PDB file of C-alpha atoms in Angstrom:
ATOM      1  CA  UNK D   1      23.542  57.105 -17.588  1.00 52.00           C
ATOM      2  CA  UNK D   2      22.151  53.597 -17.101  1.00 54.00           C
ATOM      3  CA  UNK D   3      23.521  51.609 -14.173  1.00 54.00           C
ATOM      4  CA  UNK D   4      25.044  48.552 -15.846  1.00 57.00           C
ATOM      5  CA  UNK D   5      25.545  46.709 -12.584  1.00 54.00           C
ATOM      6  CA  UNK D   6      22.285  47.239 -10.740  1.00 55.00           C
ATOM      7  CA  UNK D   7      22.218  47.584  -6.997  1.00 57.00           C
ATOM      8  CA  UNK D   8      25.114  47.274  -4.629  1.00 58.00           C
ATOM      9  CA  UNK D   9      26.400  43.679  -4.836  1.00 55.00           C
ATOM     10  CA  UNK D  10      27.643  43.931  -1.271  1.00 56.00           C
ATOM     11  CA  UNK D  11      24.268  44.956   0.130  1.00 57.00           C
ATOM     12  CA  UNK D  12      22.798  42.817   2.919  1.00 58.00           C
ATOM     13  CA  UNK D  13      21.110  39.649   1.671  1.00 57.00           C
ATOM     14  CA  UNK D  14      23.029  39.358  -1.609  1.00 54.00           C
ATOM     15  CA  UNK D  15      24.055  35.776  -0.826  1.00 56.00           C
ATOM     16  CA  UNK D  16      20.451  34.645  -0.546  1.00 56.00           C
ATOM     17  CA  UNK D  17      19.157  36.542  -3.558  1.00 57.00           C
ATOM     18  CA  UNK D  18      19.296  33.594  -5.953  1.00 56.00           C
ATOM     19  CA  UNK D  19      18.990  30.751  -3.464  1.00 62.00           C
ATOM     20  CA  UNK D  20      15.966  28.484  -3.868  1.00 68.00           C
ATOM     21  CA  UNK D  21      13.849  28.081  -0.755  1.00 84.00           C
ATOM     22  CA  UNK D  22      13.419  24.354  -0.079  1.00 89.00           C
ATOM     23  CA  UNK D  23      10.171  22.980   1.236  1.00 90.00           C
ATOM     24  CA  UNK D  24      10.298  21.924   4.875  1.00 92.00           C
ATOM     25  CA  UNK D  25       8.811  18.466   5.357  1.00 91.00           C
ATOM     26  CA  UNK D  26       8.063  16.954   8.781  1.00 92.00           C
ATOM     27  CA  UNK D  27       9.764  13.561   9.164  1.00 91.00           C
ATOM     28  CA  UNK D  28       6.544  11.697   9.920  1.00 88.00           C
ATOM     29  CA  UNK D  29       6.708   7.961  10.489  1.00 84.00           C
ATOM     30  CA  UNK D  30       6.483   5.898   7.237  1.00 80.00           C
ATOM     31  CA  UNK D  31       7.392   8.882   5.038  1.00 85.00           C
ATOM     32  CA  UNK D  32       9.588   7.522   2.207  1.00 86.00           C
ATOM     33  CA  UNK D  33      12.778   9.561   1.859  1.00 88.00           C
ATOM     34  CA  UNK D  34      15.832   9.315  -0.400  1.00 90.00           C
ATOM     35  CA  UNK D  35      19.272  10.532   0.558  1.00 89.00           C
ATOM     36  CA  UNK D  36      20.447  12.851  -2.224  1.00 87.00           C
ATOM     37  CA  UNK D  37      24.121  12.057  -1.634  1.00 86.00           C
ATOM     38  CA  UNK D  38      24.183   8.278  -2.115  1.00 86.00           C
ATOM     39  CA  UNK D  39      20.631   7.276  -3.147  1.00 85.00           C
ATOM     40  CA  UNK D  40      19.771   5.367   0.039  1.00 88.00           C
ATOM     41  CA  UNK D  41      15.972   5.189   0.171  1.00 87.00           C
ATOM     42  CA  UNK D  42      13.846   4.210   3.125  1.00 85.00           C
ATOM     43  CA  UNK D  43      10.835   4.909   5.292  1.00 85.00           C
ATOM     44  CA  UNK D  44      11.093   7.007   8.434  1.00 88.00           C
ATOM     45  CA  UNK D  45      11.024   4.785  11.506  1.00 85.00           C
ATOM     46  CA  UNK D  46      11.849   7.376  14.156  1.00 84.00           C
ATOM     47  CA  UNK D  47      13.149  10.864  14.951  1.00 88.00           C
ATOM     48  CA  UNK D  48      15.209  11.699  18.009  1.00 84.00           C
ATOM     49  CA  UNK D  49      17.992  14.061  19.115  1.00 79.00           C
ATOM     50  CA  UNK D  50      18.088  15.881  15.790  1.00 85.00           C
ATOM     51  CA  UNK D  51      18.406  12.728  13.700  1.00 88.00           C
ATOM     52  CA  UNK D  52      16.091  10.616  11.563  1.00 90.00           C
ATOM     53  CA  UNK D  53      16.239   6.842  11.169  1.00 88.00           C
ATOM     54  CA  UNK D  54      15.361   5.320   7.775  1.00 89.00           C
ATOM     55  CA  UNK D  55      14.640   1.677   6.960  1.00 83.00           C
ATOM     56  CA  UNK D  56      14.994   0.463   3.371  1.00 81.00           C
ATOM     57  CA  UNK D  57      13.051  -2.353   1.655  1.00 74.00           C
ATOM     58  CA  UNK D  58      15.651  -4.915   2.790  1.00 75.00           C
ATOM     59  CA  UNK D  59      15.225  -3.982   6.440  1.00 73.00           C
ATOM     60  CA  UNK D  60      18.534  -2.102   6.667  1.00 82.00           C
ATOM     61  CA  UNK D  61      18.448   0.951   8.951  1.00 83.00           C
ATOM     62  CA  UNK D  62      20.599   4.085   8.856  1.00 88.00           C
ATOM     63  CA  UNK D  63      20.553   7.306  10.877  1.00 88.00           C
ATOM     64  CA  UNK D  64      21.064  10.776   9.382  1.00 91.00           C
ATOM     65  CA  UNK D  65      21.000  14.348  10.730  1.00 92.00           C
ATOM     66  CA  UNK D  66      17.790  16.227  10.045  1.00 91.00           C
ATOM     67  CA  UNK D  67      18.004  19.112   7.594  1.00 92.00           C
ATOM     68  CA  UNK D  68      18.783  19.435   3.894  1.00 92.00           C
ATOM     69  CA  UNK D  69      20.119  16.718   1.587  1.00 92.00           C
ATOM     70  CA  UNK D  70      16.945  14.632   1.248  1.00 93.00           C
ATOM     71  CA  UNK D  71      14.526  13.937  -1.592  1.00 91.00           C
ATOM     72  CA  UNK D  72      10.804  13.253  -1.269  1.00 88.00           C
ATOM     73  CA  UNK D  73       9.183  12.105  -4.534  1.00 79.00           C
ATOM     74  CA  UNK D  74      12.242  13.469  -6.341  1.00 80.00           C
ATOM     75  CA  UNK D  75      12.002  16.950  -4.779  1.00 87.00           C
ATOM     76  CA  UNK D  76      14.822  18.470  -2.718  1.00 91.00           C
ATOM     77  CA  UNK D  77      13.469  19.106   0.760  1.00 92.00           C
ATOM     78  CA  UNK D  78      14.557  19.966   4.270  1.00 93.00           C
ATOM     79  CA  UNK D  79      13.537  17.344   6.820  1.00 92.00           C
ATOM     80  CA  UNK D  80      12.368  18.810  10.110  1.00 93.00           C
ATOM     81  CA  UNK D  81      11.070  17.166  13.301  1.00 91.00           C
ATOM     82  CA  UNK D  82       7.363  16.304  13.169  1.00 88.00           C
ATOM     83  CA  UNK D  83       5.025  18.463  15.182  1.00 82.00           C
ATOM     84  CA  UNK D  84       4.415  16.994  18.637  1.00 75.00           C
ATOM     85  CA  UNK D  85       1.107  15.202  18.852  1.00 64.00           C
ATOM     86  CA  UNK D  86      -1.411  17.014  20.961  1.00 58.00           C
ATOM     87  CA  UNK D  87      -2.161  15.270  24.263  1.00 56.00           C
ATOM     88  CA  UNK D  88      -4.869  12.734  23.744  1.00 54.00           C
ATOM     89  CA  UNK D  89      -4.756  13.005  19.935  1.00 53.00           C
ATOM     90  CA  UNK D  90      -6.011   9.705  18.512  1.00 55.00           C
ATOM     91  CA  UNK D  91      -3.608   7.387  16.749  1.00 64.00           C
ATOM     92  CA  UNK D  92      -4.413   5.997  13.331  1.00 65.00           C
ATOM     93  CA  UNK D  93      -4.458   2.470  11.986  1.00 68.00           C
ATOM     94  CA  UNK D  94      -2.596   1.348   8.859  1.00 67.00           C
ATOM     95  CA  UNK D  95      -5.749   2.050   6.849  1.00 57.00           C
ATOM     96  CA  UNK D  96      -5.809   5.681   8.011  1.00 59.00           C
ATOM     97  CA  UNK D  97      -8.761   5.232  10.382  1.00 57.00           C
ATOM     98  CA  UNK D  98      -8.714   6.505  13.955  1.00 54.00           C
ATOM     99  CA  UNK D  99      -7.547   3.721  16.224  1.00 57.00           C
ATOM    100  CA  UNK D 100      -9.911   2.606  18.973  1.00 56.00           C
ATOM    101  CA  UNK D 101      -7.912   2.295  22.181  1.00 54.00           C
ATOM    102  CA  UNK D 102      -8.218  -0.959  24.147  1.00 51.00           C
ATOM    103  CA  UNK D 103     -10.914  -2.215  21.793  1.00 52.00           C
ATOM    104  CA  UNK D 104     -11.820  -5.879  21.896  1.00 54.00           C
ATOM    105  CA  UNK D 105     -12.650  -7.738  18.727  1.00 51.00           C
ATOM    106  CA  UNK D 106     -16.372  -7.565  18.093  1.00 56.00           C
ATOM    107  CA  UNK D 107     -18.454 -10.732  17.752  1.00 62.00           C
ATOM    108  CA  UNK D 108     -18.295 -11.670  14.082  1.00 70.00           C
ATOM    109  CA  UNK D 109     -21.089 -10.448  11.848  1.00 83.00           C
ATOM    110  CA  UNK D 110     -22.934 -12.947   9.657  1.00 87.00           C
ATOM    111  CA  UNK D 111     -21.806 -10.901   6.642  1.00 89.00           C
ATOM    112  CA  UNK D 112     -18.228 -11.407   5.541  1.00 88.00           C
ATOM    113  CA  UNK D 113     -15.602 -10.698   2.919  1.00 92.00           C
ATOM    114  CA  UNK D 114     -14.213 -13.414   0.643  1.00 92.00           C
ATOM    115  CA  UNK D 115     -10.779 -12.730  -0.810  1.00 91.00           C
ATOM    116  CA  UNK D 116      -9.356 -14.666  -3.737  1.00 88.00           C
ATOM    117  CA  UNK D 117      -5.795 -15.687  -2.987  1.00 85.00           C
ATOM    118  CA  UNK D 118      -3.705 -16.119   0.152  1.00 88.00           C
ATOM    119  CA  UNK D 119      -1.529 -13.107  -0.601  1.00 91.00           C
ATOM    120  CA  UNK D 120      -4.594 -10.917  -1.126  1.00 91.00           C
ATOM    121  CA  UNK D 121      -5.956 -11.973   2.266  1.00 90.00           C
ATOM    122  CA  UNK D 122      -2.637 -11.236   3.980  1.00 91.00           C
ATOM    123  CA  UNK D 123      -2.483  -7.776   2.429  1.00 92.00           C
ATOM    124  CA  UNK D 124      -6.043  -6.962   3.521  1.00 91.00           C
ATOM    125  CA  UNK D 125      -5.243  -8.165   7.037  1.00 90.00           C
ATOM    126  CA  UNK D 126      -2.080  -6.065   7.282  1.00 89.00           C
ATOM    127  CA  UNK D 127      -3.742  -2.787   6.298  1.00 90.00           C
ATOM    128  CA  UNK D 128      -7.346  -3.237   7.464  1.00 89.00           C
ATOM    129  CA  UNK D 129      -7.020  -5.893  10.169  1.00 86.00           C
ATOM    130  CA  UNK D 130      -7.533  -3.527  13.122  1.00 83.00           C
ATOM    131  CA  UNK D 131     -10.601  -1.952  11.504  1.00 83.00           C
ATOM    132  CA  UNK D 132     -12.133  -5.301  10.597  1.00 86.00           C
ATOM    133  CA  UNK D 133     -11.786  -6.640  14.142  1.00 84.00           C
ATOM    134  CA  UNK D 134     -13.491  -3.557  15.556  1.00 81.00           C
ATOM    135  CA  UNK D 135     -16.312  -3.976  13.018  1.00 83.00           C
ATOM    136  CA  UNK D 136     -16.572  -7.740  13.531  1.00 86.00           C
ATOM    137  CA  UNK D 137     -15.924  -8.532   9.858  1.00 87.00           C
ATOM    138  CA  UNK D 138     -14.400 -11.895   9.034  1.00 86.00           C
ATOM    139  CA  UNK D 139     -12.190 -12.208   5.947  1.00 88.00           C
ATOM    140  CA  UNK D 140     -12.216 -15.684   4.407  1.00 87.00           C
ATOM    141  CA  UNK D 141      -9.654 -17.003   1.962  1.00 86.00           C
ATOM    142  CA  UNK D 142     -11.173 -18.141  -1.335  1.00 87.00           C
ATOM    143  CA  UNK D 143      -8.836 -20.497  -3.217  1.00 85.00           C
ATOM    144  CA  UNK D 144     -10.127 -19.348  -6.586  1.00 84.00           C
ATOM    145  CA  UNK D 145     -13.008 -17.434  -8.125  1.00 87.00           C
ATOM    146  CA  UNK D 146     -14.005 -20.683  -9.849  1.00 89.00           C
ATOM    147  CA  UNK D 147     -15.070 -21.987  -6.431  1.00 90.00           C
ATOM    148  CA  UNK D 148     -17.194 -18.960  -5.554  1.00 91.00           C
ATOM    149  CA  UNK D 149     -20.472 -20.401  -6.826  1.00 91.00           C
ATOM    150  CA  UNK D 150     -20.069 -23.581  -4.766  1.00 92.00           C
ATOM    151  CA  UNK D 151     -19.155 -21.563  -1.659  1.00 91.00           C
ATOM    152  CA  UNK D 152     -22.310 -19.461  -2.012  1.00 92.00           C
ATOM    153  CA  UNK D 153     -24.472 -22.572  -2.509  1.00 93.00           C
ATOM    154  CA  UNK D 154     -23.036 -24.137   0.641  1.00 91.00           C
ATOM    155  CA  UNK D 155     -23.747 -21.071   2.816  1.00 91.00           C
ATOM    156  CA  UNK D 156     -26.223 -18.933   0.848  1.00 93.00           C
ATOM    157  CA  UNK D 157     -26.187 -15.172   1.360  1.00 93.00           C
ATOM    158  CA  UNK D 158     -29.257 -13.269   2.470  1.00 93.00           C
ATOM    159  CA  UNK D 159     -30.325  -9.762   3.449  1.00 91.00           C
ATOM    160  CA  UNK D 160     -28.774 -10.386   6.881  1.00 91.00           C
ATOM    161  CA  UNK D 161     -25.765 -12.310   5.575  1.00 92.00           C
ATOM    162  CA  UNK D 162     -24.158 -10.395   2.742  1.00 93.00           C
ATOM    163  CA  UNK D 163     -20.937 -11.336   0.998  1.00 93.00           C
ATOM    164  CA  UNK D 164     -18.320  -8.993  -0.399  1.00 93.00           C
ATOM    165  CA  UNK D 165     -15.906 -10.673  -2.801  1.00 94.00           C
ATOM    166  CA  UNK D 166     -12.511  -9.371  -3.926  1.00 93.00           C
ATOM    167  CA  UNK D 167     -10.928 -10.962  -7.011  1.00 90.00           C
ATOM    168  CA  UNK D 168      -7.823 -10.385  -9.123  1.00 87.00           C
ATOM    169  CA  UNK D 169      -7.830  -9.165 -12.729  1.00 85.00           C
ATOM    170  CA  UNK D 170     -11.474  -8.147 -12.908  1.00 87.00           C
ATOM    171  CA  UNK D 171     -11.402  -6.564 -16.372  1.00 87.00           C
ATOM    172  CA  UNK D 172     -13.856  -6.843 -19.296  1.00 87.00           C
ATOM    173  CA  UNK D 173     -13.610 -10.151 -21.105  1.00 86.00           C
ATOM    174  CA  UNK D 174     -11.606 -11.966 -18.434  1.00 86.00           C
ATOM    175  CA  UNK D 175     -12.632 -15.277 -16.900  1.00 87.00           C
ATOM    176  CA  UNK D 176     -13.107 -13.505 -13.592  1.00 88.00           C
ATOM    177  CA  UNK D 177     -15.514 -10.963 -15.056  1.00 90.00           C
ATOM    178  CA  UNK D 178     -17.608 -13.687 -16.735  1.00 93.00           C
ATOM    179  CA  UNK D 179     -17.946 -15.571 -13.445  1.00 92.00           C
ATOM    180  CA  UNK D 180     -18.829 -12.363 -11.587  1.00 91.00           C
ATOM    181  CA  UNK D 181     -21.508 -11.458 -14.149  1.00 93.00           C
ATOM    182  CA  UNK D 182     -23.039 -14.940 -13.974  1.00 93.00           C
ATOM    183  CA  UNK D 183     -23.275 -14.806 -10.173  1.00 92.00           C
ATOM    184  CA  UNK D 184     -24.734 -11.281 -10.263  1.00 91.00           C
ATOM    185  CA  UNK D 185     -27.514 -12.554 -12.554  1.00 93.00           C
ATOM    186  CA  UNK D 186     -28.104 -15.693 -10.481  1.00 93.00           C
ATOM    187  CA  UNK D 187     -30.128 -16.396  -7.353  1.00 93.00           C
ATOM    188  CA  UNK D 188     -27.381 -15.127  -5.005  1.00 92.00           C
ATOM    189  CA  UNK D 189     -26.737 -11.880  -6.858  1.00 91.00           C
ATOM    190  CA  UNK D 190     -28.984  -9.646  -4.745  1.00 93.00           C
ATOM    191  CA  UNK D 191     -26.841 -10.145  -1.637  1.00 94.00           C
ATOM    192  CA  UNK D 192     -23.352 -10.461  -3.137  1.00 94.00           C
ATOM    193  CA  UNK D 193     -21.034  -7.697  -4.322  1.00 94.00           C
ATOM    194  CA  UNK D 194     -18.048  -8.754  -6.411  1.00 94.00           C
ATOM    195  CA  UNK D 195     -15.302  -6.206  -7.046  1.00 92.00           C
ATOM    196  CA  UNK D 196     -11.719  -6.462  -8.176  1.00 90.00           C
ATOM    197  CA  UNK D 197      -8.596  -4.665  -9.272  1.00 89.00           C
ATOM    198  CA  UNK D 198      -7.244  -4.625 -12.837  1.00 89.00           C
ATOM    199  CA  UNK D 199      -3.887  -6.230 -12.078  1.00 90.00           C
ATOM    200  CA  UNK D 200      -2.811  -9.770 -12.960  1.00 89.00           C
ATOM    201  CA  UNK D 201      -1.704 -10.389  -9.381  1.00 91.00           C
ATOM    202  CA  UNK D 202      -2.089  -8.630  -6.037  1.00 93.00           C
ATOM    203  CA  UNK D 203       1.684  -8.061  -5.980  1.00 95.00           C
ATOM    204  CA  UNK D 204       1.059  -5.180  -8.386  1.00 95.00           C
ATOM    205  CA  UNK D 205      -1.361  -3.565  -5.926  1.00 94.00           C
ATOM    206  CA  UNK D 206       1.677  -2.540  -3.855  1.00 94.00           C
ATOM    207  CA  UNK D 207       3.152   0.635  -5.300  1.00 94.00           C
ATOM    208  CA  UNK D 208       6.591   0.309  -6.920  1.00 93.00           C
ATOM    209  CA  UNK D 209       7.770   3.175  -4.711  1.00 91.00           C
ATOM    210  CA  UNK D 210       7.031   1.169  -1.573  1.00 91.00           C
ATOM    211  CA  UNK D 211       8.943  -1.841  -2.891  1.00 92.00           C
ATOM    212  CA  UNK D 212      11.855   0.332  -4.012  1.00 91.00           C
ATOM    213  CA  UNK D 213      11.597  -0.356  -7.744  1.00 92.00           C
ATOM    214  CA  UNK D 214      10.908   1.936 -10.696  1.00 91.00           C
ATOM    215  CA  UNK D 215       7.954  -0.118 -11.958  1.00 94.00           C
ATOM    216  CA  UNK D 216       6.557  -3.624 -11.942  1.00 95.00           C
ATOM    217  CA  UNK D 217       8.158  -5.618 -14.792  1.00 94.00           C
ATOM    218  CA  UNK D 218       6.193  -6.605 -17.885  1.00 93.00           C
ATOM    219  CA  UNK D 219       6.057 -10.409 -17.891  1.00 93.00           C
ATOM    220  CA  UNK D 220       5.745 -12.058 -21.342  1.00 92.00           C
ATOM    221  CA  UNK D 221       2.886 -14.453 -21.988  1.00 88.00           C
ATOM    222  CA  UNK D 222       3.777 -18.046 -21.229  1.00 91.00           C
ATOM    223  CA  UNK D 223       5.830 -17.202 -18.141  1.00 93.00           C
ATOM    224  CA  UNK D 224       4.218 -17.532 -14.734  1.00 95.00           C
ATOM    225  CA  UNK D 225       3.761 -13.993 -13.451  1.00 94.00           C
ATOM    226  CA  UNK D 226       5.501 -14.300 -10.076  1.00 95.00           C
ATOM    227  CA  UNK D 227       8.439 -16.180 -11.588  1.00 96.00           C
ATOM    228  CA  UNK D 228       8.792 -13.557 -14.317  1.00 96.00           C
ATOM    229  CA  UNK D 229       8.697 -10.688 -11.805  1.00 96.00           C
ATOM    230  CA  UNK D 230      11.361 -12.252  -9.610  1.00 96.00           C
ATOM    231  CA  UNK D 231      13.662 -12.953 -12.544  1.00 95.00           C
ATOM    232  CA  UNK D 232      13.266  -9.429 -13.925  1.00 95.00           C
ATOM    233  CA  UNK D 233      14.082  -7.925 -10.517  1.00 95.00           C
ATOM    234  CA  UNK D 234      17.029 -10.238  -9.933  1.00 95.00           C
ATOM    235  CA  UNK D 235      15.344 -12.101  -7.097  1.00 95.00           C
ATOM    236  CA  UNK D 236      15.653 -15.895  -6.673  1.00 94.00           C
ATOM    237  CA  UNK D 237      12.834 -17.818  -8.384  1.00 93.00           C
ATOM    238  CA  UNK D 238      13.927 -21.432  -8.313  1.00 93.00           C
ATOM    239  CA  UNK D 239      10.990 -22.854  -6.393  1.00 92.00           C
ATOM    240  CA  UNK D 240       7.868 -22.024  -4.401  1.00 92.00           C
ATOM    241  CA  UNK D 241       9.956 -21.178  -1.343  1.00 93.00           C
ATOM    242  CA  UNK D 242      11.711 -18.409  -3.303  1.00 94.00           C
ATOM    243  CA  UNK D 243       8.357 -17.004  -4.431  1.00 94.00           C
ATOM    244  CA  UNK D 244       7.088 -17.089  -0.845  1.00 94.00           C
ATOM    245  CA  UNK D 245      10.149 -15.139   0.306  1.00 94.00           C
ATOM    246  CA  UNK D 246       9.619 -12.631  -2.491  1.00 94.00           C
ATOM    247  CA  UNK D 247       6.051 -12.034  -1.311  1.00 94.00           C
ATOM    248  CA  UNK D 248       7.171 -11.593   2.298  1.00 93.00           C
ATOM    249  CA  UNK D 249       9.644  -9.014   1.053  1.00 93.00           C
ATOM    250  CA  UNK D 250       6.856  -7.166  -0.772  1.00 94.00           C
ATOM    251  CA  UNK D 251       4.440  -7.449   2.147  1.00 92.00           C
ATOM    252  CA  UNK D 252       7.058  -6.103   4.557  1.00 90.00           C
ATOM    253  CA  UNK D 253       7.342  -2.968   2.423  1.00 90.00           C
ATOM    254  CA  UNK D 254       3.686  -2.110   3.107  1.00 91.00           C
ATOM    255  CA  UNK D 255       3.422   0.116   6.170  1.00 88.00           C
ATOM    256  CA  UNK D 256       0.163   1.997   5.525  1.00 87.00           C
ATOM    257  CA  UNK D 257      -2.578   2.424   2.952  1.00 87.00           C
ATOM    258  CA  UNK D 258      -0.317   4.944   1.184  1.00 87.00           C
ATOM    259  CA  UNK D 259       1.763   2.009  -0.057  1.00 91.00           C
ATOM    260  CA  UNK D 260      -1.170   0.557  -2.033  1.00 92.00           C
ATOM    261  CA  UNK D 261      -2.613   1.486  -5.414  1.00 92.00           C
ATOM    262  CA  UNK D 262      -5.877   3.492  -5.266  1.00 91.00           C
ATOM    263  CA  UNK D 263      -7.663   0.914  -7.435  1.00 90.00           C
ATOM    264  CA  UNK D 264      -7.103  -1.670  -4.688  1.00 92.00           C
ATOM    265  CA  UNK D 265      -7.795   0.668  -1.778  1.00 90.00           C
ATOM    266  CA  UNK D 266     -11.139   1.762  -3.152  1.00 91.00           C
ATOM    267  CA  UNK D 267     -12.389  -1.754  -3.760  1.00 92.00           C
ATOM    268  CA  UNK D 268     -11.566  -2.981  -0.250  1.00 92.00           C
ATOM    269  CA  UNK D 269     -13.203   0.078   1.327  1.00 91.00           C
ATOM    270  CA  UNK D 270     -16.269  -0.516  -0.846  1.00 93.00           C
ATOM    271  CA  UNK D 271     -16.599  -4.087   0.427  1.00 92.00           C
ATOM    272  CA  UNK D 272     -16.175  -3.046   4.070  1.00 91.00           C
ATOM    273  CA  UNK D 273     -18.945  -0.494   3.621  1.00 91.00           C
ATOM    274  CA  UNK D 274     -21.137  -3.087   1.908  1.00 92.00           C
ATOM    275  CA  UNK D 275     -20.921  -5.728   4.642  1.00 91.00           C
ATOM    276  CA  UNK D 276     -21.179  -3.278   7.553  1.00 88.00           C
ATOM    277  CA  UNK D 277     -23.992  -1.035   6.280  1.00 79.00           C
TER     278      UNK D 277
END
């Protein structure tokens, strides 16, 4: 006769038979974690005495016991202490490069990187600043791509003085792309590389996850982008001071290169390679 009930339900291990094994994730610094119980989301700032400290996008810090009850990218996980770093293991910079201990800034190269926009320059400095100082690469703030031609005429590039240029919204048919194409065809084109990301503003180059939002808002035409973003997110947008505070809030959410969109990361790395080759 068939056994309708299968094996002995009281046999050893019956409690674990249908339990799902959760992935064990080391609580590495800057890992973004969500608390399953109340939705608190933050980056790991430290692990000690069996606890993990998380800091959210507003700078608030909370401490929780390591173990189950956490989400990473929506997946239930068990947080465990990170593996101890081997003695002498090199640290890494925000860009992911190996840090050079006690390195002095190198004498600046003639070649340099021009970055359109103050916020763009600040973001590049935060993530790649250590690397650029070691390489002796100066990043200059370009007030607008419209002024690029005049800047190149004033200090012309050459084989020994190459310029890498990073601009916003470099997509087919845009004003930025037309200016870039004209310069590439002109007398400075041989020693200038112009690249850009597809976003309207560098704010969008920071991943929504890092900022703690689901997605960057769609801003209707006719509304200034930064103002529209702040209003959609419920942030103050009365004046320029409010917009400056909004950017500082976004910039503070960037801890490493993992907090940036790949389309921005790749273009900056391309320019660094171009001016240091």
